[in-house]
Short mmCIF file of C-alpha atoms in Angstrom, two decimals:
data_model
loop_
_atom_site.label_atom_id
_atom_site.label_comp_id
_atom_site.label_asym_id
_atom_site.label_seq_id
_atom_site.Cartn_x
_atom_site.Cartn_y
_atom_site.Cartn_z
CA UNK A 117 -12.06 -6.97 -16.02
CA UNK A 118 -14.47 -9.68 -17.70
CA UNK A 119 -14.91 -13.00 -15.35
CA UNK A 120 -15.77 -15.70 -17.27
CA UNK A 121 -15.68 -19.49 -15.08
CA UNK A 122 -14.08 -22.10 -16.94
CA UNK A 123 -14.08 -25.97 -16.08
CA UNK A 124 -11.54 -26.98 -13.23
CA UNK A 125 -11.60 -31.00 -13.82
CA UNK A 126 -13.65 -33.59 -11.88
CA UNK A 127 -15.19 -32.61 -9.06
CA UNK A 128 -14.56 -34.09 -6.05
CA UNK A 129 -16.75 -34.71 -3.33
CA UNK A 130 -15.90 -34.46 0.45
CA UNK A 131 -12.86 -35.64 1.71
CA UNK A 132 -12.11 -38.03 4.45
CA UNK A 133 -8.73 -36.16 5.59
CA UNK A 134 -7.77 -35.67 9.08
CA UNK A 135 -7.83 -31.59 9.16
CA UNK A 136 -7.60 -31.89 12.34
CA UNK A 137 -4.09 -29.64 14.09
CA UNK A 138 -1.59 -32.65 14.70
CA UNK A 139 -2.64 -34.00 11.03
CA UNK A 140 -1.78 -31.00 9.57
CA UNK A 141 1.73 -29.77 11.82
CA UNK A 142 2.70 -33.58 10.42
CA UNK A 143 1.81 -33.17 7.36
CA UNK A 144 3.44 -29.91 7.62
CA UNK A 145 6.64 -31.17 8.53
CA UNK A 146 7.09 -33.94 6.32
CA UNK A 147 5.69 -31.97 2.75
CA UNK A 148 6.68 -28.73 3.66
CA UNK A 149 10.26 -26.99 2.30
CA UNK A 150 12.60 -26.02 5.06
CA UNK A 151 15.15 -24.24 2.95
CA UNK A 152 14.30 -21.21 0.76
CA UNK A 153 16.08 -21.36 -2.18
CA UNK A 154 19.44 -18.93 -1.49
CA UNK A 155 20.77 -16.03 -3.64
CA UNK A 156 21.35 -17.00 -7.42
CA UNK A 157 19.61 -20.60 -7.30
CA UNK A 158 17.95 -20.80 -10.39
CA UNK A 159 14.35 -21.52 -10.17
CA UNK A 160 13.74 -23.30 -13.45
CA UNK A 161 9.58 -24.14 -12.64
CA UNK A 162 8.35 -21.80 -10.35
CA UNK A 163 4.43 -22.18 -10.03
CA UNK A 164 2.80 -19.54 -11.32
CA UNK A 165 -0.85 -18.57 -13.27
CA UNK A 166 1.05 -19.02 -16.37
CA UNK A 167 0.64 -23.09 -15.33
CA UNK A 168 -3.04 -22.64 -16.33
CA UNK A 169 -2.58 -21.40 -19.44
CA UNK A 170 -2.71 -23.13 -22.53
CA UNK A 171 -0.31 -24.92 -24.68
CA UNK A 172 1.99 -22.48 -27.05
CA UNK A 173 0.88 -19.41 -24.62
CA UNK A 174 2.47 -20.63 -21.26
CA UNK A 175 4.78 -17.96 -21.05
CA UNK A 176 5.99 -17.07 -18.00
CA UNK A 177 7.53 -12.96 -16.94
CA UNK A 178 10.55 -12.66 -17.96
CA UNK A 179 13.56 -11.93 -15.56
CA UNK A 180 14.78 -10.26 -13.60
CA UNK A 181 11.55 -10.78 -10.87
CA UNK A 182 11.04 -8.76 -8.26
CA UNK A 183 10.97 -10.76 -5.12
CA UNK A 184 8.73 -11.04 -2.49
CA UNK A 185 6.98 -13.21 0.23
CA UNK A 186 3.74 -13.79 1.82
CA UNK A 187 2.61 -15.51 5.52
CA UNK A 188 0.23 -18.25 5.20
CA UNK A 189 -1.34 -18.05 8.61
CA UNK A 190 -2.73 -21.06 9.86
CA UNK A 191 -4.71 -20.34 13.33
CA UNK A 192 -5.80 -23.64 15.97
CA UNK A 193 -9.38 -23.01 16.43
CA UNK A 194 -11.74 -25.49 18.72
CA UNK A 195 -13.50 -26.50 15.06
CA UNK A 196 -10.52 -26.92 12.94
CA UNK A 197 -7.57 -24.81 11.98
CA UNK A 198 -8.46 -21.91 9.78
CA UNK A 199 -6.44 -19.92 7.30
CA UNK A 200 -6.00 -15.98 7.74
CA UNK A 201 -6.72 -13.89 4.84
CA UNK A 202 -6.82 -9.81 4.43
CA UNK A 203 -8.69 -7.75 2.01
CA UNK A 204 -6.78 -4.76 0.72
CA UNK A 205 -7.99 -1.20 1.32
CA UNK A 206 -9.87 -0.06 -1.92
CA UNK A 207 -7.59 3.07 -1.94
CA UNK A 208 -4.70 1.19 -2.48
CA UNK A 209 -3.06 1.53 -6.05
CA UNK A 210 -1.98 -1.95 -6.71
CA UNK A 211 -4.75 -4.85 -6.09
CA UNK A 212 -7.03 -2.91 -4.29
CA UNK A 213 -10.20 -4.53 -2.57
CA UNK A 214 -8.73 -7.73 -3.64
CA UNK A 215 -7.60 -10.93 -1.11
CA UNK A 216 -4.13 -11.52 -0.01
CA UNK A 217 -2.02 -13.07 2.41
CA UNK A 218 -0.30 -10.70 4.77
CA UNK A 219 2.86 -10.05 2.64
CA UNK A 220 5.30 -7.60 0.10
CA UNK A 221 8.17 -6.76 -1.73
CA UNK A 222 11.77 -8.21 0.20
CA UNK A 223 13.48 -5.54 1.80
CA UNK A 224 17.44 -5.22 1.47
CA UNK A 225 17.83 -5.84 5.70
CA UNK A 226 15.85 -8.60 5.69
CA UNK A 227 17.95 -11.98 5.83
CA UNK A 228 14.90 -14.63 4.87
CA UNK A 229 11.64 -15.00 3.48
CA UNK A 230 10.38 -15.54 6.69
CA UNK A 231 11.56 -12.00 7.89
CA UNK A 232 9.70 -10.14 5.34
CA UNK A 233 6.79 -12.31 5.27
CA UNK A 234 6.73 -11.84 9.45
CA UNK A 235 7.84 -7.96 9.14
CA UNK A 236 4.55 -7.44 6.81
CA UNK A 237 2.17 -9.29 8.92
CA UNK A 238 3.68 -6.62 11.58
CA UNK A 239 2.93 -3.51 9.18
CA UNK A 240 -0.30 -4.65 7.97
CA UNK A 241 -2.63 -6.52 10.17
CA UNK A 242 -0.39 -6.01 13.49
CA UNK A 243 0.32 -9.53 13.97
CA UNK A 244 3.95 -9.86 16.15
CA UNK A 245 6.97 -12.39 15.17
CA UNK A 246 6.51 -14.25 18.49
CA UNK A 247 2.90 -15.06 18.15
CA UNK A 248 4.14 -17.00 14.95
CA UNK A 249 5.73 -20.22 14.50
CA UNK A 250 7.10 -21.01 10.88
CA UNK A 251 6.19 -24.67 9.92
CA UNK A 252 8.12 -24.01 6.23
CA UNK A 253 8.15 -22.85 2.40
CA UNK A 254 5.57 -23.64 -0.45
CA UNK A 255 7.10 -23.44 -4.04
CA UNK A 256 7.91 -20.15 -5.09
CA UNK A 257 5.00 -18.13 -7.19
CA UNK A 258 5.27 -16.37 -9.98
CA UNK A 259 3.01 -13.53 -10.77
CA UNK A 260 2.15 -12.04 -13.94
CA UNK A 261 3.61 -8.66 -12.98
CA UNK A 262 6.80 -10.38 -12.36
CA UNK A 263 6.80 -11.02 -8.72
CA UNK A 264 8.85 -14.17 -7.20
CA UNK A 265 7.18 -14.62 -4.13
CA UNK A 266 7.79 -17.11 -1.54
CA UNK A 267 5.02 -18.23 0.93
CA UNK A 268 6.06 -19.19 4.07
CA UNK A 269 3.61 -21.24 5.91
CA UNK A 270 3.32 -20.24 9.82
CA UNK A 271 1.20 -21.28 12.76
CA UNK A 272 -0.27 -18.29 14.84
CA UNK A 273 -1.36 -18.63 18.40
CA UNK A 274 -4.77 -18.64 19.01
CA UNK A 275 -4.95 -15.77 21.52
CA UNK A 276 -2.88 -13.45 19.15
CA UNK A 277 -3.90 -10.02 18.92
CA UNK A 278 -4.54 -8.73 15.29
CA UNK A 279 -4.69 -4.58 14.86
CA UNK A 280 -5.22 -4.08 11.13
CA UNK A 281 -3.67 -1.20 9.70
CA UNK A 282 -6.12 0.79 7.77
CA UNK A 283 -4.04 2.45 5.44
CA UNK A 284 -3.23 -0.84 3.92
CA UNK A 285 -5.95 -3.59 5.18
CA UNK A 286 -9.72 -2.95 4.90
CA UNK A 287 -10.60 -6.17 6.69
CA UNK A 288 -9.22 -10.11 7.79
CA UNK A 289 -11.35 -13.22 7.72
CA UNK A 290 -10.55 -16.68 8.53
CA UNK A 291 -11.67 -19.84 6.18
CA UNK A 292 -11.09 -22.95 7.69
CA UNK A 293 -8.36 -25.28 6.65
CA UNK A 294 -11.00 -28.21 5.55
CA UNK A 295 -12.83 -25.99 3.29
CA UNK A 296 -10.04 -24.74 1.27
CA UNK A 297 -7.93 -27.96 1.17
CA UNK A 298 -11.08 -29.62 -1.25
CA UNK A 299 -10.19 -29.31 -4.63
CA UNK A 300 -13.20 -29.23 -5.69
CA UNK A 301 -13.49 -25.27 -4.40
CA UNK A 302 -10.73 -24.76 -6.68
CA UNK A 303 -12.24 -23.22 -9.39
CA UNK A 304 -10.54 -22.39 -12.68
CA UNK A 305 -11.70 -19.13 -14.44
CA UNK A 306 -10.45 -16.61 -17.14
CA UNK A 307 -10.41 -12.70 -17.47
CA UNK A 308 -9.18 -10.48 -20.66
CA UNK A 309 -6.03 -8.91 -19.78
CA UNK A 310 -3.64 -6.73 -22.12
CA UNK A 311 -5.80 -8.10 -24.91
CA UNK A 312 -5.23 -11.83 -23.96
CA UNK A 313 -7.66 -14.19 -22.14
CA UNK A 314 -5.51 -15.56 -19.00
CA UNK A 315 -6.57 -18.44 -16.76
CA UNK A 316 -5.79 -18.36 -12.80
CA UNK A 317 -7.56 -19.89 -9.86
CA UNK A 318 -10.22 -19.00 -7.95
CA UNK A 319 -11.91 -19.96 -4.60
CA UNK A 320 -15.68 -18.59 -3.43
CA UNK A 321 -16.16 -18.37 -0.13
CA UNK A 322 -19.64 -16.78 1.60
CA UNK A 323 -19.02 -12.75 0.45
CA UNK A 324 -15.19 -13.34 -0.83
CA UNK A 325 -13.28 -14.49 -3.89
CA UNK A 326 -10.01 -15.49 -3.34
CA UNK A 327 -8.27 -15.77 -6.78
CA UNK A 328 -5.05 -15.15 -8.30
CA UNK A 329 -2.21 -15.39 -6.88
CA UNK A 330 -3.29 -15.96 -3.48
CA UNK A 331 -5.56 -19.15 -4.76
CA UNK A 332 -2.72 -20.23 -6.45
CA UNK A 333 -0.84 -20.55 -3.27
CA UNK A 334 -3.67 -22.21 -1.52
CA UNK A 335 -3.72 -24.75 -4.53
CA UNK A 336 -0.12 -25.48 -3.74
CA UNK A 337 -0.83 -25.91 -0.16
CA UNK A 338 -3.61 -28.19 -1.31
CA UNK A 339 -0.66 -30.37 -3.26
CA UNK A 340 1.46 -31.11 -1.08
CA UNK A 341 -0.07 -31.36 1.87
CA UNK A 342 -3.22 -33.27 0.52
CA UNK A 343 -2.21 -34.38 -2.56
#
């Protein structure tokens, strides 16, 4: 895959937001979805990579998609509340190596988004459902593979235990909140794919690149919480 970075608009310089825990649990509960969308409710616009792309090619997959959910873990640490992210093993045969939020395909017993998303951050990084508090829902994302996937925003205790599982995780990393919620770290590149150039997001941070669809989601938290 050819990188290529393309401009992302203005850039902004630091903000003067309150990133502190209360700021964001209020912001959280206010900007924040508390209803997933229920079985058969169309979703006309959901956000997706195929927002950055441009006019006459903004296509998005076509349906049926696949559904799925991720965990947005947001941890209370003494400098500022982070955000928890994994990198995949490399053996893995979809997205290997890449970034992700704890997350996967819906299963038929669970109920909600939030008991997949909470069931996978069991499997993969050994995080358990009551160590977890679920503040709410982003907008749904829609991959280019055809994935619906609905992130559901939670806030995990600071003492919890994390056990990675190696068959599927090769590491986790925390980036704090104030970091990520600057729009200016939201970087816009391109990459040839199936013969097309296609545009997605894309967030540096020290040895990382978080990009895809997991920057897309942190772009949406980045809307409506600090628009």
């Amino acid at each position: 895959m050819r990188l290529s970075e393309a401009a992302a608009g203005p850039v902004a310089g630091g903000l003067a937001e309150d990133f502190g825990l209360d700021a964001f649990l209020a912001r959280a509960e206010t900007r924040l979805s508390h209803v997933p969308p229920g079985p058969g409710v169309p979703l006309s616009n959901p956000r997706g990579d195929h927002d950055l792309q441009p006019e006459g090619f903004s296509v998005a997959p076509a349906t049926p998609h696949r559904p799925a959910a991720v965990l947005v873990p947001v941890i209370d640490r003494p400098e500022g509340p982070t955000l928890l992210f994994t990198k995949r093993a490399a053996h893995l045969r979809d997205h290997s190596g890449q970034v992700a939020f704890p997350g996967g395909k819906v299963d038929p017993e669970d109920t909600t988004p939030i008991d997949t998303a909470l069931r996978e951050a069991w499997e993969e990084i050994g995080l358990g459902s009551d160590a977890v508090r679920p503040l709410g829902y982003l907008d749904p994302y829609l991959s280019g593979t055809g994935f619906l996937v609905m992130p559901v925003v939670g806030l995990v205790a600071r003492d919890a235990v994390l056990r990675p599982n190696p068959a599927e995780v090769a590491a986790v990393f925390e980036v704090p909140l104030a970091f990520l919620m600057d729009p200016a770290r939201h970087l816009v590149r391109s990459a040839e794919w199936k013969g097309r150039t296609r545009y997605f997001y894309a967030i540096p941070f020290a040895e990382h690149l978080i990009w895809g669809v997991t920057a897309g989601i942190v772009h949406n938290l980045q809307e409506r919480l600090y628009p």
